[in-house]
Each structure stands twice: as structure tokens, then as C-alpha cells.
């Protein structure tokens, strides 16, 4: 039986460092600056033979208003209510603060299972803080050093009895299932590229700061899971959430807003942007979210071009459509600007949405699925070569220095994104314009709008590998017969 462990405490007590250690990889951003974590981040944790879900939370603040700190606190309190166990962390070197006492009292009321951890407990400088922790009334503190991995056996010993209780409770509550009512589905009925529970569709939502990425994902989820607000740059790291979107298993990534590189000066923002770029590389479909008031800014174009260069399927979504006064005229201008400014994504879906009201999310879902299916498309070799003959007849390749380039045959080498290889003479002399002619023809003829297409020209050696071999073999045979006659 798995359980959920929420890491809570004041800012900069080491929650993200412990989160990274428990999941075994650097998922959460870590910095000396307090308040780096703002959203809830989940991960699959492992400690000895225990397998559980760990939640990294924002640092608890004493604000209760509508400020950013107040909204972060409410999100953390929600995680406490969701979790089976809360690990309340304090800084052993700083000792127990008045804020720690306030939050300890809150946790006692909100959670049935609260463990106390005195982090940064390495060395004698932490002794006094560990002793002070007893006064919080949460039992014996677990002395930890998340950075150096000290105290992990003690944390395991504290979690093990609770894990056993959850396992026993689950066995008692588990209903008996009648397997006869389940219909077997053959593996052949499910396409190789179809998203499943084990292999969900990976979607990254990217865009400039304050475009509404977190609000959009909250609307898809149907709950306020991600921190939102009027402040630009609230999201600092890429948060992944596993959801069922309209019957489609998905893992959706909320990323930090990407500003122009010249404006990104702070170390923390550089880490945030780097985290977002990594999410794009892991995604299968990238939703580029624009602000309807200022669409297709230079940074929007750079982000869309990045997704195309990474070979991801791209969907362009224009947010805040509910407040647009001249919708028809605006939509015509958007389509014209899209075709003109992003020719490499010609035909990619352009969807208008309102993250605030939820209008247009059904169209966005359909566009994502279509882009994903196109990204996985495969064309039979026979069809490709019939198509290539027609393209050559309509517009033959050029003849540099009077010697025409011969295109012999074509095949699809890969999918995700579709990649094609053309065997030809003088591949190095093929002009870029003719390659674009073939790529655009592939889009139109095989219904692959918008998806990145990779086209490679490959030469064939004019050397005959068997040339001279017959003569050599004949000489060897004559020599062998001569020896036998003697």
C-alpha cells in the first residue's frame, strides 16, 4: 500500500533538498534564496523497501491575505489535508522560531499523522536546535541532513509503522472484484502510439510570463492545483501533473514564463527557464500559449521555433479570448500572422481559448490529439515513391553545372517526428528550396499539417562492390587447379 508524504515547513529549511533525495533525482529547484518553491510538486519516492508519493510544498508564511505569500500558504495547507503523513521540517541550526510554533499548532489540528524533522542537523551547531524541537509537542524529532543523506534510517523507522497501518486498512477496505465483468481488449486493438495509463501523453504548456499557463492547467484539472495570480513569473519550475483529460491519460507540464535571454539575469530565473526547456525536450506535444492582447511577440516566435527544432508536435493556443472585443477580425489577423511569421509550422493547429472561463478547451483537446497522431504518422514506402514520381514530373530537381540531380527512391526512416530519407545523386548540391518543396508536398499530400518533418538526402556510391571480384576469384581458382595437377 502506497501513502502520501507532504514536506512542510518555513522557507529554506531544506524541503526541496529532501524531496530530491527521496525521489532519487534533481526534480525540484534548490537555491540558497528562500521561497524558491511555490507550487506543489509530486514525485515517486523510495526509502528502503517503502514506495510512496512525496509532495514538496511552498514555505509556510504567516500571511493569510490575498498576497502571493497568502495564496502559497493556502496551497500548502491544502496539501496537508490531502496527505496521509506530514513531515514538519525545521532548521536545526536556526532553532525553533515563533513561526515554527504557530505552524506546529496548525498541523496538529489539520493532520492526524505529523512527524517532526530537524534538518541541517549535521555537526554540533545543530544540537541546541534539536533539543528545542521537543518543546513543539510533536514527539521526538528526527535528526536529518537532507544535503548529506544523514538520518535516512531514522526517517525510515518513523514511516514504517504508519505504512503498515495504511496497508492493513487498504486490505480491509478493498472490495472483491468479479473479473468476469471485465472485457478483455487485445493489444492489437490499441495503436502503438495511443496514450495509456502506463504511458500517458506528455504535454508541455509554454509561453511568456503571465500568458495564463497555470490558470489553463487548473481549468483542465478542474481544481486550483497550481498557484496563479496577476503577478508575472509566479511559476518558477516545471511542475508535472498526471491527469485524465477527456478520457486521454496525460502528464502535463506547467513551465516558468520564458523571457528574452538578455532580460534573464538572476540565477534563479536562469534555472527556471532551463527547467522549462528540459520540459519541452521531454514533451511529445507542446502547447505554445499566447496572450490575445499581444500575440506573436518575438519571444513567442522563438519559443514556437524552439519546439519545432526539438521535433515536438506543436499546438498554438491564444488565451484570454473571452475579453477580445473583435473576435472575427482578430482571428483573421492571427491566422495571417501565423502563416507569415511561422512558415516552418504551416498548418499547425491554432486554437482560441479562455483559461478563465474554460471556453475552447474541448477544441484544444481535439487539436492536441490530432497533432499527436500526425506526429506518429507513417507512410508506406510504395505510396511515398508513387508520390515522389509525381513531384518529380511536376517540378524536376535542378541541374547544377549542367548535371541533373537524380532522386532514385524514398522511404520513411522514423516517426515522432516523421523523418524521411531520399536516395539521390549529389546530395550535397541539393538546394534548400527544393527540399522545402518536397516537405510542403508531404504535408499537403499525406495530411501532416504543422508537425515537424525531417528530410535527409543521402547519396549512393557509384562503386560496384563486386567489380573486379570475378577476375580475382578466377585467378585464385586457376592457381589452385595448377597446384592440384602437379
mmCIF file of C-alpha atoms in Angstrom, residues 72-419:
data_model
loop_
_atom_site.group_PDB
_atom_site.id
_atom_site.type_symbol
_atom_site.label_atom_id
_atom_site.label_comp_id
_atom_site.label_asym_id
_atom_site.label_seq_id
_atom_site.Cartn_x
_atom_site.Cartn_y
_atom_site.Cartn_z
ATOM 1 C CA UNK A 72 1.100 29.966 -1.273
ATOM 2 C CA UNK A 73 0.151 29.192 2.338
ATOM 3 C CA UNK A 74 -3.389 28.117 1.351
ATOM 4 C CA UNK A 75 -1.951 25.808 -1.307
ATOM 5 C CA UNK A 76 0.371 24.225 1.266
ATOM 6 C CA UNK A 77 -2.489 23.776 3.771
ATOM 7 C CA UNK A 78 -4.431 22.017 1.026
ATOM 8 C CA UNK A 79 -1.516 19.605 0.523
ATOM 9 C CA UNK A 80 -1.539 18.907 4.276
ATOM 10 C CA UNK A 81 -5.228 17.949 4.099
ATOM 11 C CA UNK A 82 -4.577 15.689 1.066
ATOM 12 C CA UNK A 83 -1.539 13.881 2.500
ATOM 13 C CA UNK A 84 -1.584 10.790 4.716
ATOM 14 C CA UNK A 85 1.511 11.904 6.654
ATOM 15 C CA UNK A 86 3.070 15.343 7.172
ATOM 16 C CA UNK A 87 6.780 15.730 7.816
ATOM 17 C CA UNK A 88 7.177 19.089 9.565
ATOM 18 C CA UNK A 89 10.721 20.306 8.929
ATOM 19 C CA UNK A 90 12.645 22.972 10.814
ATOM 20 C CA UNK A 91 16.168 24.331 10.577
ATOM 21 C CA UNK A 92 18.109 22.805 13.488
ATOM 22 C CA UNK A 93 20.865 25.419 13.196
ATOM 23 C CA UNK A 94 18.392 28.310 13.440
ATOM 24 C CA UNK A 95 16.456 26.632 16.257
ATOM 25 C CA UNK A 96 12.705 26.832 16.873
ATOM 26 C CA UNK A 97 11.232 30.173 15.789
ATOM 27 C CA UNK A 98 7.861 31.693 16.769
ATOM 28 C CA UNK A 99 6.636 30.822 13.249
ATOM 29 C CA UNK A 100 7.549 27.163 13.816
ATOM 30 C CA UNK A 101 5.405 27.161 16.974
ATOM 31 C CA UNK A 102 2.424 28.646 15.101
ATOM 32 C CA UNK A 103 2.695 26.138 12.238
ATOM 33 C CA UNK A 104 3.161 23.180 14.603
ATOM 34 C CA UNK A 105 -0.130 24.102 16.284
ATOM 35 C CA UNK A 106 -1.875 24.314 12.877
ATOM 36 C CA UNK A 107 -0.531 20.908 11.783
ATOM 37 C CA UNK A 108 -1.741 19.226 14.959
ATOM 38 C CA UNK A 109 -5.291 20.300 14.070
ATOM 39 C CA UNK A 110 -5.147 19.565 10.320
ATOM 40 C CA UNK A 111 -3.271 16.254 10.117
ATOM 41 C CA UNK A 112 -3.650 13.007 12.054
ATOM 42 C CA UNK A 113 -0.072 11.902 11.369
ATOM 43 C CA UNK A 114 2.631 14.518 11.886
ATOM 44 C CA UNK A 115 6.336 13.682 12.106
ATOM 45 C CA UNK A 116 8.931 16.236 13.160
ATOM 46 C CA UNK A 117 12.309 16.538 11.427
ATOM 47 C CA UNK A 118 15.206 18.744 12.483
ATOM 48 C CA UNK A 119 17.032 19.284 9.193
ATOM 49 C CA UNK A 120 20.578 20.609 8.702
ATOM 50 C CA UNK A 121 21.375 18.541 11.769
ATOM 51 C CA UNK A 122 24.974 17.666 10.925
ATOM 52 C CA UNK A 123 27.582 18.871 13.398
ATOM 53 C CA UNK A 124 27.434 20.203 16.940
ATOM 54 C CA UNK A 125 25.975 23.564 15.821
ATOM 55 C CA UNK A 126 22.596 21.830 15.472
ATOM 56 C CA UNK A 127 22.499 20.254 18.965
ATOM 57 C CA UNK A 128 20.656 23.128 20.631
ATOM 58 C CA UNK A 129 18.042 23.328 17.859
ATOM 59 C CA UNK A 130 17.315 19.597 18.072
ATOM 60 C CA UNK A 131 16.714 19.875 21.824
ATOM 61 C CA UNK A 132 14.431 22.905 21.344
ATOM 62 C CA UNK A 133 12.313 20.902 18.877
ATOM 63 C CA UNK A 134 10.988 18.694 21.705
ATOM 64 C CA UNK A 135 9.034 21.694 23.014
ATOM 65 C CA UNK A 136 6.796 21.718 19.909
ATOM 66 C CA UNK A 137 4.890 18.734 21.279
ATOM 67 C CA UNK A 138 5.178 16.645 18.091
ATOM 68 C CA UNK A 139 7.223 13.840 19.595
ATOM 69 C CA UNK A 140 10.898 13.066 19.219
ATOM 70 C CA UNK A 141 12.475 15.000 16.320
ATOM 71 C CA UNK A 142 14.206 13.036 13.564
ATOM 72 C CA UNK A 143 17.696 14.490 13.147
ATOM 73 C CA UNK A 144 18.358 14.826 9.404
ATOM 74 C CA UNK A 145 20.787 16.235 6.913
ATOM 75 C CA UNK A 146 18.954 16.176 3.590
ATOM 76 C CA UNK A 147 22.019 17.552 1.813
ATOM 77 C CA UNK A 148 24.370 14.835 3.075
ATOM 78 C CA UNK A 149 21.873 11.979 3.424
ATOM 79 C CA UNK A 150 22.203 11.622 7.207
ATOM 80 C CA UNK A 151 19.244 10.398 9.251
ATOM 81 C CA UNK A 152 17.555 8.405 6.487
ATOM 82 C CA UNK A 153 17.402 5.179 8.565
ATOM 83 C CA UNK A 154 15.683 7.126 11.367
ATOM 84 C CA UNK A 155 13.151 8.565 8.889
ATOM 85 C CA UNK A 156 12.501 5.043 7.579
ATOM 86 C CA UNK A 157 11.924 3.757 11.131
ATOM 87 C CA UNK A 158 9.359 6.509 11.761
ATOM 88 C CA UNK A 159 7.486 5.911 8.484
ATOM 89 C CA UNK A 160 7.425 2.093 8.603
ATOM 90 C CA UNK A 161 4.710 1.644 11.293
ATOM 91 C CA UNK A 162 2.433 4.169 9.605
ATOM 92 C CA UNK A 163 2.951 2.466 6.238
ATOM 93 C CA UNK A 164 1.922 -0.857 7.784
ATOM 94 C CA UNK A 165 -1.249 0.733 9.175
ATOM 95 C CA UNK A 166 -2.213 2.101 5.762
ATOM 96 C CA UNK A 167 -1.558 -1.313 4.181
ATOM 97 C CA UNK A 168 -3.803 -3.117 6.708
ATOM 98 C CA UNK A 169 -6.563 -0.548 6.264
ATOM 99 C CA UNK A 170 -6.399 -0.905 2.489
ATOM 100 C CA UNK A 171 -6.738 -4.691 2.695
ATOM 101 C CA UNK A 172 -9.825 -4.381 4.892
ATOM 102 C CA UNK A 173 -11.468 -1.765 2.646
ATOM 103 C CA UNK A 174 -10.623 -3.442 -0.673
ATOM 104 C CA UNK A 175 -13.812 -4.688 -2.410
ATOM 105 C CA UNK A 176 -13.972 -8.070 -4.035
ATOM 106 C CA UNK A 177 -13.903 -7.748 -7.815
ATOM 107 C CA UNK A 178 -15.626 -10.015 -10.293
ATOM 108 C CA UNK A 179 -13.169 -10.455 -13.126
ATOM 109 C CA UNK A 180 -15.904 -11.857 -15.369
ATOM 110 C CA UNK A 181 -17.427 -8.425 -15.897
ATOM 111 C CA UNK A 182 -14.248 -7.045 -17.426
ATOM 112 C CA UNK A 183 -13.953 -7.279 -21.182
ATOM 113 C CA UNK A 184 -10.557 -8.322 -22.479
ATOM 114 C CA UNK A 185 -9.021 -5.980 -25.028
ATOM 115 C CA UNK A 186 -6.402 -7.380 -27.349
ATOM 116 C CA UNK A 187 -3.120 -5.468 -27.572
ATOM 117 C CA UNK A 188 -3.580 -5.316 -31.349
ATOM 118 C CA UNK A 189 -6.698 -3.165 -30.838
ATOM 119 C CA UNK A 190 -4.628 -0.360 -29.312
ATOM 120 C CA UNK A 191 -2.266 1.585 -31.628
ATOM 121 C CA UNK A 192 1.388 1.613 -30.556
ATOM 122 C CA UNK A 193 1.294 5.388 -30.197
ATOM 123 C CA UNK A 194 -2.009 5.597 -28.276
ATOM 124 C CA UNK A 195 -1.633 7.091 -24.769
ATOM 125 C CA UNK A 196 -2.270 4.616 -21.924
ATOM 126 C CA UNK A 197 -2.220 4.755 -18.127
ATOM 127 C CA UNK A 198 1.308 3.356 -18.133
ATOM 128 C CA UNK A 199 2.432 5.625 -20.965
ATOM 129 C CA UNK A 200 0.493 8.895 -20.774
ATOM 130 C CA UNK A 201 0.636 11.627 -23.395
ATOM 131 C CA UNK A 202 3.347 14.143 -22.420
ATOM 132 C CA UNK A 203 2.197 17.756 -22.882
ATOM 133 C CA UNK A 204 4.217 20.886 -22.063
ATOM 134 C CA UNK A 205 2.498 24.273 -21.817
ATOM 135 C CA UNK A 206 4.992 27.054 -22.601
ATOM 136 C CA UNK A 207 4.856 30.772 -23.203
ATOM 137 C CA UNK A 208 5.831 34.202 -21.969
ATOM 138 C CA UNK A 209 5.230 35.230 -18.328
ATOM 139 C CA UNK A 210 1.604 35.962 -17.407
ATOM 140 C CA UNK A 211 0.157 34.299 -20.516
ATOM 141 C CA UNK A 212 -2.094 32.179 -18.273
ATOM 142 C CA UNK A 213 -0.351 28.783 -18.339
ATOM 143 C CA UNK A 214 -1.086 27.812 -14.731
ATOM 144 C CA UNK A 215 -4.663 29.069 -14.978
ATOM 145 C CA UNK A 216 -5.189 26.958 -18.111
ATOM 146 C CA UNK A 217 -3.887 23.794 -16.439
ATOM 147 C CA UNK A 218 -6.005 24.434 -13.340
ATOM 148 C CA UNK A 219 -9.059 24.708 -15.600
ATOM 149 C CA UNK A 220 -8.191 21.396 -17.316
ATOM 150 C CA UNK A 221 -7.701 19.762 -13.901
ATOM 151 C CA UNK A 222 -10.945 21.206 -12.571
ATOM 152 C CA UNK A 223 -9.249 22.401 -9.368
ATOM 153 C CA UNK A 224 -6.848 25.142 -8.240
ATOM 154 C CA UNK A 225 -3.786 22.930 -8.024
ATOM 155 C CA UNK A 226 -1.244 25.464 -9.338
ATOM 156 C CA UNK A 227 -0.534 28.891 -7.905
ATOM 157 C CA UNK A 228 -1.959 31.717 -10.042
ATOM 158 C CA UNK A 229 -2.320 35.476 -9.792
ATOM 159 C CA UNK A 230 -1.771 38.812 -11.517
ATOM 160 C CA UNK A 231 1.968 38.794 -10.783
ATOM 161 C CA UNK A 232 4.163 37.799 -13.729
ATOM 162 C CA UNK A 233 6.605 34.936 -13.169
ATOM 163 C CA UNK A 234 4.794 33.138 -10.331
ATOM 164 C CA UNK A 235 5.743 29.678 -11.638
ATOM 165 C CA UNK A 236 9.440 29.029 -11.121
ATOM 166 C CA UNK A 237 9.990 25.397 -12.070
ATOM 167 C CA UNK A 238 8.369 22.866 -14.374
ATOM 168 C CA UNK A 239 5.602 21.075 -12.481
ATOM 169 C CA UNK A 240 4.252 17.824 -13.953
ATOM 170 C CA UNK A 241 0.761 16.574 -13.176
ATOM 171 C CA UNK A 242 -0.736 13.228 -14.190
ATOM 172 C CA UNK A 243 -4.367 13.685 -15.230
ATOM 173 C CA UNK A 244 -7.157 12.211 -17.319
ATOM 174 C CA UNK A 245 -8.128 14.858 -19.880
ATOM 175 C CA UNK A 246 -11.355 13.946 -21.629
ATOM 176 C CA UNK A 247 -10.561 10.229 -21.418
ATOM 177 C CA UNK A 248 -6.930 10.700 -22.506
ATOM 178 C CA UNK A 249 -4.239 9.791 -19.923
ATOM 179 C CA UNK A 250 -1.842 12.758 -19.867
ATOM 180 C CA UNK A 251 1.139 14.101 -17.996
ATOM 181 C CA UNK A 252 1.015 17.865 -18.359
ATOM 182 C CA UNK A 253 3.926 20.181 -17.543
ATOM 183 C CA UNK A 254 3.427 23.736 -16.308
ATOM 184 C CA UNK A 255 6.571 25.732 -17.078
ATOM 185 C CA UNK A 256 8.012 29.051 -15.974
ATOM 186 C CA UNK A 257 7.429 32.032 -18.261
ATOM 187 C CA UNK A 258 10.268 32.471 -20.740
ATOM 188 C CA UNK A 259 11.552 35.999 -21.219
ATOM 189 C CA UNK A 260 14.179 37.239 -23.658
ATOM 190 C CA UNK A 261 17.624 35.915 -22.806
ATOM 191 C CA UNK A 262 19.012 39.455 -22.328
ATOM 192 C CA UNK A 263 16.443 40.092 -19.575
ATOM 193 C CA UNK A 264 17.177 36.873 -17.699
ATOM 194 C CA UNK A 265 19.849 37.967 -15.231
ATOM 195 C CA UNK A 266 19.094 36.319 -11.895
ATOM 196 C CA UNK A 267 20.477 32.846 -11.253
ATOM 197 C CA UNK A 268 17.067 31.573 -10.084
ATOM 198 C CA UNK A 269 15.309 32.713 -13.264
ATOM 199 C CA UNK A 270 18.017 31.087 -15.378
ATOM 200 C CA UNK A 271 17.373 27.821 -13.523
ATOM 201 C CA UNK A 272 13.622 28.236 -14.077
ATOM 202 C CA UNK A 273 13.992 28.797 -17.828
ATOM 203 C CA UNK A 274 16.416 25.856 -18.076
ATOM 204 C CA UNK A 275 13.836 23.677 -16.293
ATOM 205 C CA UNK A 276 11.187 24.762 -18.815
ATOM 206 C CA UNK A 277 13.445 23.976 -21.769
ATOM 207 C CA UNK A 278 14.023 20.498 -20.351
ATOM 208 C CA UNK A 279 10.245 20.001 -20.143
ATOM 209 C CA UNK A 280 9.974 20.855 -23.866
ATOM 210 C CA UNK A 281 12.571 18.208 -24.695
ATOM 211 C CA UNK A 282 10.686 15.540 -22.727
ATOM 212 C CA UNK A 283 7.252 16.510 -24.092
ATOM 213 C CA UNK A 284 5.513 14.956 -27.081
ATOM 214 C CA UNK A 285 3.098 17.824 -27.710
ATOM 215 C CA UNK A 286 3.988 21.440 -26.892
ATOM 216 C CA UNK A 287 1.161 23.932 -26.395
ATOM 217 C CA UNK A 288 2.519 27.420 -27.089
ATOM 218 C CA UNK A 289 0.202 29.755 -25.154
ATOM 219 C CA UNK A 290 -0.147 33.339 -26.420
ATOM 220 C CA UNK A 291 -1.844 36.372 -24.905
ATOM 221 C CA UNK A 292 -4.628 37.537 -27.248
ATOM 222 C CA UNK A 293 -3.818 41.178 -26.440
ATOM 223 C CA UNK A 294 -0.164 40.886 -27.594
ATOM 224 C CA UNK A 295 0.175 37.724 -29.724
ATOM 225 C CA UNK A 296 3.206 36.676 -31.762
ATOM 226 C CA UNK A 297 5.748 38.798 -29.923
ATOM 227 C CA UNK A 298 9.360 37.986 -30.793
ATOM 228 C CA UNK A 299 9.652 35.781 -27.717
ATOM 229 C CA UNK A 300 6.535 33.824 -28.741
ATOM 230 C CA UNK A 301 8.135 33.147 -32.125
ATOM 231 C CA UNK A 302 11.371 31.996 -30.501
ATOM 232 C CA UNK A 303 9.508 29.599 -28.187
ATOM 233 C CA UNK A 304 7.492 28.107 -31.072
ATOM 234 C CA UNK A 305 10.647 27.764 -33.167
ATOM 235 C CA UNK A 306 12.403 26.033 -30.259
ATOM 236 C CA UNK A 307 9.601 23.457 -30.026
ATOM 237 C CA UNK A 308 9.816 22.828 -33.793
ATOM 238 C CA UNK A 309 13.610 22.456 -33.715
ATOM 239 C CA UNK A 310 13.281 19.960 -30.871
ATOM 240 C CA UNK A 311 10.960 17.953 -33.129
ATOM 241 C CA UNK A 312 7.866 18.246 -30.922
ATOM 242 C CA UNK A 313 4.281 18.365 -32.180
ATOM 243 C CA UNK A 314 3.102 21.971 -31.745
ATOM 244 C CA UNK A 315 -0.309 23.469 -30.966
ATOM 245 C CA UNK A 316 -0.672 27.256 -30.741
ATOM 246 C CA UNK A 317 -3.343 28.409 -28.259
ATOM 247 C CA UNK A 318 -4.431 32.041 -27.943
ATOM 248 C CA UNK A 319 -5.589 32.740 -24.384
ATOM 249 C CA UNK A 320 -7.819 35.462 -22.854
ATOM 250 C CA UNK A 321 -10.194 35.204 -25.836
ATOM 251 C CA UNK A 322 -13.172 35.987 -23.590
ATOM 252 C CA UNK A 323 -12.152 39.664 -23.324
ATOM 253 C CA UNK A 324 -11.401 40.121 -27.040
ATOM 254 C CA UNK A 325 -13.959 42.586 -28.491
ATOM 255 C CA UNK A 326 -13.473 41.999 -32.261
ATOM 256 C CA UNK A 327 -13.156 38.241 -32.401
ATOM 257 C CA UNK A 328 -13.652 37.603 -36.151
ATOM 258 C CA UNK A 329 -11.270 40.314 -37.327
ATOM 259 C CA UNK A 330 -8.727 39.324 -34.673
ATOM 260 C CA UNK A 331 -8.878 35.657 -35.702
ATOM 261 C CA UNK A 332 -8.257 36.540 -39.378
ATOM 262 C CA UNK A 333 -5.242 38.637 -38.384
ATOM 263 C CA UNK A 334 -3.934 35.854 -36.158
ATOM 264 C CA UNK A 335 -4.094 33.256 -38.930
ATOM 265 C CA UNK A 336 -2.397 35.592 -41.400
ATOM 266 C CA UNK A 337 0.374 36.413 -38.901
ATOM 267 C CA UNK A 338 0.809 32.720 -38.066
ATOM 268 C CA UNK A 339 1.314 31.733 -41.717
ATOM 269 C CA UNK A 340 3.701 34.637 -42.295
ATOM 270 C CA UNK A 341 5.791 34.511 -39.110
ATOM 271 C CA UNK A 342 5.971 30.736 -38.562
ATOM 272 C CA UNK A 343 6.207 29.134 -42.022
ATOM 273 C CA UNK A 344 8.045 26.144 -40.520
ATOM 274 C CA UNK A 345 4.806 25.295 -38.658
ATOM 275 C CA UNK A 346 2.471 25.856 -41.595
ATOM 276 C CA UNK A 347 -0.857 24.191 -40.914
ATOM 277 C CA UNK A 348 -0.292 23.647 -37.170
ATOM 278 C CA UNK A 349 -3.492 23.962 -35.087
ATOM 279 C CA UNK A 350 -4.370 27.484 -33.943
ATOM 280 C CA UNK A 351 -6.973 27.411 -31.158
ATOM 281 C CA UNK A 352 -8.603 30.253 -29.225
ATOM 282 C CA UNK A 353 -9.288 29.557 -25.539
ATOM 283 C CA UNK A 354 -10.215 31.234 -22.290
ATOM 284 C CA UNK A 355 -8.423 29.709 -19.327
ATOM 285 C CA UNK A 356 -10.589 31.824 -17.034
ATOM 286 C CA UNK A 357 -13.960 30.537 -18.312
ATOM 287 C CA UNK A 358 -12.886 27.191 -19.791
ATOM 288 C CA UNK A 359 -14.291 28.006 -23.218
ATOM 289 C CA UNK A 360 -12.426 26.351 -26.090
ATOM 290 C CA UNK A 361 -10.800 23.595 -24.006
ATOM 291 C CA UNK A 362 -12.649 20.910 -25.974
ATOM 292 C CA UNK A 363 -11.165 22.311 -29.201
ATOM 293 C CA UNK A 364 -7.723 22.437 -27.582
ATOM 294 C CA UNK A 365 -8.028 18.787 -26.509
ATOM 295 C CA UNK A 366 -9.007 17.730 -30.048
ATOM 296 C CA UNK A 367 -6.123 19.755 -31.536
ATOM 297 C CA UNK A 368 -3.603 18.145 -29.160
ATOM 298 C CA UNK A 369 -4.774 14.633 -30.081
ATOM 299 C CA UNK A 370 -4.673 15.417 -33.812
ATOM 300 C CA UNK A 371 -1.171 16.901 -33.558
ATOM 301 C CA UNK A 372 -0.030 13.821 -31.613
ATOM 302 C CA UNK A 373 -1.495 11.426 -34.199
ATOM 303 C CA UNK A 374 0.184 13.359 -37.036
ATOM 304 C CA UNK A 375 3.472 13.302 -35.138
ATOM 305 C CA UNK A 376 3.243 9.488 -35.095
ATOM 306 C CA UNK A 377 2.147 9.172 -38.750
ATOM 307 C CA UNK A 378 3.818 6.578 -41.005
ATOM 308 C CA UNK A 379 3.525 6.460 -44.804
ATOM 309 C CA UNK A 380 4.100 3.165 -46.729
ATOM 310 C CA UNK A 381 7.174 3.170 -48.975
ATOM 311 C CA UNK A 382 5.139 2.289 -52.072
ATOM 312 C CA UNK A 383 2.910 5.332 -51.606
ATOM 313 C CA UNK A 384 5.922 7.547 -50.983
ATOM 314 C CA UNK A 385 7.636 6.554 -54.212
ATOM 315 C CA UNK A 386 4.479 6.989 -56.315
ATOM 316 C CA UNK A 387 4.148 10.422 -54.756
ATOM 317 C CA UNK A 388 7.836 11.182 -55.440
ATOM 318 C CA UNK A 389 7.415 10.282 -59.132
ATOM 319 C CA UNK A 390 4.544 12.746 -59.376
ATOM 320 C CA UNK A 391 6.520 15.501 -57.628
ATOM 321 C CA UNK A 392 9.487 14.940 -59.975
ATOM 322 C CA UNK A 393 7.235 15.067 -63.032
ATOM 323 C CA UNK A 394 5.616 18.279 -61.825
ATOM 324 C CA UNK A 395 8.860 20.006 -60.883
ATOM 325 C CA UNK A 396 12.164 18.222 -61.711
ATOM 326 C CA UNK A 397 15.179 18.848 -59.466
ATOM 327 C CA UNK A 398 17.776 21.401 -60.584
ATOM 328 C CA UNK A 399 20.866 20.646 -62.649
ATOM 329 C CA UNK A 400 23.878 22.342 -61.032
ATOM 330 C CA UNK A 401 26.744 22.768 -63.540
ATOM 331 C CA UNK A 402 24.583 21.064 -66.146
ATOM 332 C CA UNK A 403 24.409 17.753 -64.251
ATOM 333 C CA UNK A 404 20.889 16.921 -63.082
ATOM 334 C CA UNK A 405 20.388 15.515 -59.587
ATOM 335 C CA UNK A 406 18.691 12.128 -59.754
ATOM 336 C CA UNK A 407 16.236 11.177 -56.988
ATOM 337 C CA UNK A 408 16.093 7.371 -57.045
ATOM 338 C CA UNK A 409 13.718 6.382 -54.237
ATOM 339 C CA UNK A 410 12.365 7.457 -50.873
ATOM 340 C CA UNK A 411 11.438 5.827 -47.577
ATOM 341 C CA UNK A 412 10.295 6.868 -44.098
ATOM 342 C CA UNK A 413 13.035 6.168 -41.586
ATOM 343 C CA UNK A 414 11.282 7.208 -38.355
ATOM 344 C CA UNK A 415 8.302 8.800 -36.650
ATOM 345 C CA UNK A 416 7.979 11.195 -33.686
ATOM 346 C CA UNK A 417 8.507 13.401 -35.717
ATOM 347 C CA UNK A 418 8.192 11.913 -39.224
ATOM 348 C CA UNK A 419 11.621 11.535 -40.828
#
